[in-house]
Amino acid sequence: MIDVAHDAGDASVSDVAVDSEFTQAELNSMILQQVQDALRRIDDGTFGKCLIDDGPIEKKRLDAVPWTPYCLKHQTLLEAAGRERNWTL
């Protein structure tokens, strides 16, 4: 059997690696859900329309992020609202 020395630094590096893998898995799951939602919008004829105001999503935005449910204006507003909410924590 091989003796492996473990110290606080080793544990810290291991924790960071696990956290990083978990974060990546969460991101992948979120993107998969967004892609599935976009496929449903294709099926029901609402793909390319912003979920907030039913306005068109910019072609350049759809080319870059085809699963996006929001136009750039509303995505920006949602992100800003999320940042403001985080300040109150």
mmCIF file of C-alpha atoms in Angstrom:
data_model
loop_
_atom_site.group_PDB
_atom_site.id
_atom_site.type_symbol
_atom_site.label_atom_id
_atom_site.label_comp_id
_atom_site.label_asym_id
_atom_site.label_seq_id
_atom_site.Cartn_x
_atom_site.Cartn_y
_atom_site.Cartn_z
ATOM 1 C CA MET A 1 0.000 0.000 0.000
ATOM 2 C CA ILE A 2 1.248 3.493 -0.811
ATOM 3 C CA ASP A 3 1.408 6.043 1.986
ATOM 4 C CA VAL A 4 -0.057 9.351 0.862
ATOM 5 C CA ALA A 5 0.528 12.411 2.981
ATOM 6 C CA HIS A 6 -2.527 14.612 3.345
ATOM 7 C CA ASP A 7 -2.430 18.088 4.763
ATOM 8 C CA ALA A 8 -4.749 21.081 4.834
ATOM 9 C CA GLY A 9 -3.394 22.269 1.476
ATOM 10 C CA ASP A 10 -4.143 18.925 -0.168
ATOM 11 C CA ALA A 11 -7.656 18.953 1.251
ATOM 12 C CA SER A 12 -8.182 22.516 0.072
ATOM 13 C CA VAL A 13 -7.102 21.677 -3.485
ATOM 14 C CA SER A 14 -9.366 18.637 -3.437
ATOM 15 C CA ASP A 15 -12.320 20.737 -2.234
ATOM 16 C CA VAL A 16 -11.752 23.292 -4.994
ATOM 17 C CA ALA A 17 -11.657 20.534 -7.622
ATOM 18 C CA VAL A 18 -14.908 19.017 -6.336
ATOM 19 C CA ASP A 19 -16.582 22.443 -6.191
ATOM 20 C CA SER A 20 -15.439 23.183 -9.738
ATOM 21 C CA GLU A 21 -16.799 19.870 -11.036
ATOM 22 C CA PHE A 22 -20.106 20.459 -9.238
ATOM 23 C CA THR A 23 -20.368 23.983 -10.655
ATOM 24 C CA GLN A 24 -19.666 22.689 -14.174
ATOM 25 C CA ALA A 25 -22.288 19.955 -13.755
ATOM 26 C CA GLU A 26 -24.859 22.552 -12.615
ATOM 27 C CA LEU A 27 -24.040 24.752 -15.614
ATOM 28 C CA ASN A 28 -24.340 21.813 -18.016
ATOM 29 C CA SER A 29 -27.689 20.850 -16.492
ATOM 30 C CA MET A 30 -28.972 24.421 -16.786
ATOM 31 C CA ILE A 31 -27.923 24.671 -20.451
ATOM 32 C CA LEU A 32 -29.515 21.288 -21.218
ATOM 33 C CA GLN A 33 -32.795 22.501 -19.684
ATOM 34 C CA GLN A 34 -32.629 25.713 -21.732
ATOM 35 C CA VAL A 35 -32.023 23.720 -24.935
ATOM 36 C CA GLN A 36 -34.989 21.454 -24.144
ATOM 37 C CA ASP A 37 -37.136 24.538 -23.507
ATOM 38 C CA ALA A 38 -35.999 26.021 -26.844
ATOM 39 C CA LEU A 39 -36.968 22.795 -28.634
ATOM 40 C CA ARG A 40 -40.445 23.050 -27.059
ATOM 41 C CA ARG A 41 -40.683 26.654 -28.287
ATOM 42 C CA ILE A 42 -39.796 25.443 -31.791
ATOM 43 C CA ASP A 43 -42.589 22.856 -31.550
ATOM 44 C CA ASP A 44 -45.169 25.375 -30.345
ATOM 45 C CA GLY A 45 -44.114 28.112 -32.767
ATOM 46 C CA THR A 46 -42.784 30.605 -30.228
ATOM 47 C CA PHE A 47 -39.055 30.109 -30.837
ATOM 48 C CA GLY A 48 -37.293 33.426 -31.464
ATOM 49 C CA LYS A 49 -39.786 35.399 -29.386
ATOM 50 C CA CYS A 50 -38.834 36.940 -26.050
ATOM 51 C CA LEU A 51 -40.658 35.269 -23.165
ATOM 52 C CA ILE A 52 -41.199 38.620 -21.467
ATOM 53 C CA ASP A 53 -42.861 40.723 -24.174
ATOM 54 C CA ASP A 54 -43.255 38.279 -27.084
ATOM 55 C CA GLY A 55 -41.057 40.577 -29.188
ATOM 56 C CA PRO A 56 -38.439 39.194 -31.552
ATOM 57 C CA ILE A 57 -35.065 38.012 -30.274
ATOM 58 C CA GLU A 58 -32.242 39.499 -32.330
ATOM 59 C CA LYS A 59 -30.855 37.166 -35.045
ATOM 60 C CA LYS A 60 -27.266 37.788 -33.907
ATOM 61 C CA ARG A 61 -28.272 36.769 -30.386
ATOM 62 C CA LEU A 62 -29.973 33.594 -31.599
ATOM 63 C CA ASP A 63 -26.929 32.789 -33.736
ATOM 64 C CA ALA A 64 -24.702 33.120 -30.657
ATOM 65 C CA VAL A 65 -27.028 31.507 -28.068
ATOM 66 C CA PRO A 66 -29.800 29.626 -29.918
ATOM 67 C CA TRP A 67 -31.513 28.481 -26.723
ATOM 68 C CA THR A 68 -31.902 31.972 -25.259
ATOM 69 C CA PRO A 69 -35.460 32.753 -24.125
ATOM 70 C CA TYR A 70 -34.958 36.535 -23.913
ATOM 71 C CA CYS A 71 -34.016 39.414 -26.180
ATOM 72 C CA LEU A 72 -30.841 41.274 -25.257
ATOM 73 C CA LYS A 73 -32.747 44.120 -23.586
ATOM 74 C CA HIS A 74 -34.658 41.843 -21.229
ATOM 75 C CA GLN A 75 -31.677 39.553 -20.552
ATOM 76 C CA THR A 76 -29.676 42.623 -19.512
ATOM 77 C CA LEU A 77 -32.490 43.811 -17.233
ATOM 78 C CA LEU A 78 -32.818 40.359 -15.639
ATOM 79 C CA GLU A 79 -29.074 40.144 -15.011
ATOM 80 C CA ALA A 80 -29.039 43.635 -13.486
ATOM 81 C CA ALA A 81 -31.965 42.726 -11.220
ATOM 82 C CA GLY A 82 -30.125 39.577 -10.134
ATOM 83 C CA ARG A 83 -27.012 41.561 -9.242
ATOM 84 C CA GLU A 84 -29.090 44.033 -7.243
ATOM 85 C CA ARG A 85 -30.744 41.175 -5.378
ATOM 86 C CA ASN A 86 -27.336 39.717 -4.494
ATOM 87 C CA TRP A 87 -26.271 43.015 -2.927
ATOM 88 C CA THR A 88 -28.993 42.649 -0.302
ATOM 89 C CA LEU A 89 -27.822 39.255 0.940
#
